[in-house]
Amino acid sequence: MARQLDEQIVGRYPVGQRLRVLDVGMGQGTQALRLARAGHQVTGLERDATMVAAARESLSAEPEGIRERMRIIEGDGRDTGVHFLPGSFDVVLCHGVLMYVEEPDPLLAGLARMLAPGGLLSLLVRNGDALAMRAGLAGDWAGALGAFDTAAYRNRLGLDVRADRLSTLTATLAGIGAPLQAWYGVRVFTDTAADDAETPADVEALLACEERAGRTDPYRGVAALLHLCGVRG
């Protein structure tokens, strides 16, 4: 997904431009730190205190220049208007968050308001059109049959969460003034891999296959996750 995000940033902004990035629900800060290392000014917003502590610990180990380019705020992504002025960011990330939000539209509208004109909104969501794939590939036929008619699923953490459909999010993004510009599939071939699986020796070939499938129909349509990129009008 990082490659997909970089593709969108490079295609939209001049090389070397320092962007203002907001990472909502940043978790332990993997993407936020990566973008800070690339020279961007990054703000991470996270409500889980454990994740905030982990992100701050990782940041503390970085060189001073990177530490100065990144700030971490403990807070809820639904309250961006409390922390920031409209139009404050060139790029807003919201990765792996919507599945935990029962009513995502107000959150998405708030994120769109944070974008400057022409700004990029990057979403990573569970693919509601492919919920039966993991169960089916694992031979769980009852689970696969049940997944066809629902947007709810249980994730690898054992939490009951929800998925989003491409058509619904496309309409939502248009309605909040950040229409969809590009979308990708993520984890087309690797969704059934165990969390503790070792990195294979041919990892570059694996990534090349995933990257190609993530932008190619019909493969991207059955990916476990969808990466959607909208642009503020």
PDB file of N, CA and C in Angstrom, residues 47 78 97-107 160-164:
ATOM      1  N   ARG A  47      -6.239   7.639  19.227  1.00  0.00           N
ATOM      2  CA  ARG A  47      -6.937   7.697  20.519  1.00  0.00           C
ATOM      3  C   ARG A  47      -6.489   6.614  21.488  1.00  0.00           C
ATOM      4  N   ARG A  78     -12.735  11.498  14.908  1.00  0.00           N
ATOM      5  CA  ARG A  78     -14.013  12.155  14.637  1.00  0.00           C
ATOM      6  C   ARG A  78     -14.030  13.596  15.129  1.00  0.00           C
ATOM      7  N   VAL A  97      -9.291   2.250   9.828  1.00  0.00           N
ATOM      8  CA  VAL A  97     -10.079   2.914  10.869  1.00  0.00           C
ATOM      9  C   VAL A  97     -11.579   2.736  10.649  1.00  0.00           C
ATOM     10  N   LEU A  98     -12.031   2.865   9.408  1.00  0.00           N
ATOM     11  CA  LEU A  98     -13.478   2.899   9.150  1.00  0.00           C
ATOM     12  C   LEU A  98     -14.190   1.644   9.622  1.00  0.00           C
ATOM     13  N   MET A  99     -13.494   0.506   9.644  1.00  0.00           N
ATOM     14  CA  MET A  99     -14.146  -0.733  10.064  1.00  0.00           C
ATOM     15  C   MET A  99     -14.580  -0.701  11.530  1.00  0.00           C
ATOM     16  N   TYR A 100     -14.004   0.217  12.301  1.00  0.00           N
ATOM     17  CA  TYR A 100     -14.363   0.345  13.711  1.00  0.00           C
ATOM     18  C   TYR A 100     -15.401   1.438  13.955  1.00  0.00           C
ATOM     19  N   VAL A 101     -15.833   2.113  12.899  1.00  0.00           N
ATOM     20  CA  VAL A 101     -16.756   3.247  13.020  1.00  0.00           C
ATOM     21  C   VAL A 101     -18.113   2.819  12.477  1.00  0.00           C
ATOM     22  N   GLU A 102     -19.120   2.862  13.326  1.00  0.00           N
ATOM     23  CA  GLU A 102     -20.447   2.383  12.931  1.00  0.00           C
ATOM     24  C   GLU A 102     -21.062   3.265  11.855  1.00  0.00           C
ATOM     25  N   GLU A 103     -20.911   4.581  11.989  1.00  0.00           N
ATOM     26  CA  GLU A 103     -21.436   5.535  11.014  1.00  0.00           C
ATOM     27  C   GLU A 103     -20.272   6.343  10.461  1.00  0.00           C
ATOM     28  N   PRO A 104     -19.662   5.920   9.347  1.00  0.00           N
ATOM     29  CA  PRO A 104     -18.431   6.558   8.885  1.00  0.00           C
ATOM     30  C   PRO A 104     -18.607   7.904   8.189  1.00  0.00           C
ATOM     31  N   ASP A 105     -19.812   8.215   7.704  1.00  0.00           N
ATOM     32  CA  ASP A 105     -19.978   9.423   6.884  1.00  0.00           C
ATOM     33  C   ASP A 105     -19.558  10.708   7.601  1.00  0.00           C
ATOM     34  N   PRO A 106     -19.965  10.941   8.857  1.00  0.00           N
ATOM     35  CA  PRO A 106     -19.512  12.174   9.525  1.00  0.00           C
ATOM     36  C   PRO A 106     -18.000  12.248   9.668  1.00  0.00           C
ATOM     37  N   LEU A 107     -17.352  11.112   9.956  1.00  0.00           N
ATOM     38  CA  LEU A 107     -15.893  11.083  10.044  1.00  0.00           C
ATOM     39  C   LEU A 107     -15.277  11.474   8.712  1.00  0.00           C
ATOM     40  N   ASP A 160     -15.714  -7.755  16.499  1.00  0.00           N
ATOM     41  CA  ASP A 160     -16.781  -7.676  15.509  1.00  0.00           C
ATOM     42  C   ASP A 160     -16.783  -6.279  14.903  1.00  0.00           C
ATOM     43  N   VAL A 161     -16.500  -6.194  13.620  1.00  0.00           N
ATOM     44  CA  VAL A 161     -16.365  -4.912  12.940  1.00  0.00           C
ATOM     45  C   VAL A 161     -17.169  -4.949  11.634  1.00  0.00           C
ATOM     46  N   ARG A 162     -16.944  -3.958  10.773  1.00  0.00           N
ATOM     47  CA  ARG A 162     -17.749  -3.867   9.555  1.00  0.00           C
ATOM     48  C   ARG A 162     -16.869  -3.568   8.353  1.00  0.00           C
ATOM     49  N   ALA A 163     -17.371  -3.899   7.187  1.00  0.00           N
ATOM     50  CA  ALA A 163     -16.667  -3.669   5.928  1.00  0.00           C
ATOM     51  C   ALA A 163     -17.385  -2.602   5.123  1.00  0.00           C
ATOM     52  N   ASP A 164     -16.690  -2.075   4.103  1.00  0.00           N
ATOM     53  CA  ASP A 164     -17.269  -1.049   3.229  1.00  0.00           C
ATOM     54  C   ASP A 164     -17.243  -1.524   1.792  1.00  0.00           C
TER      55      ASP A 164
END
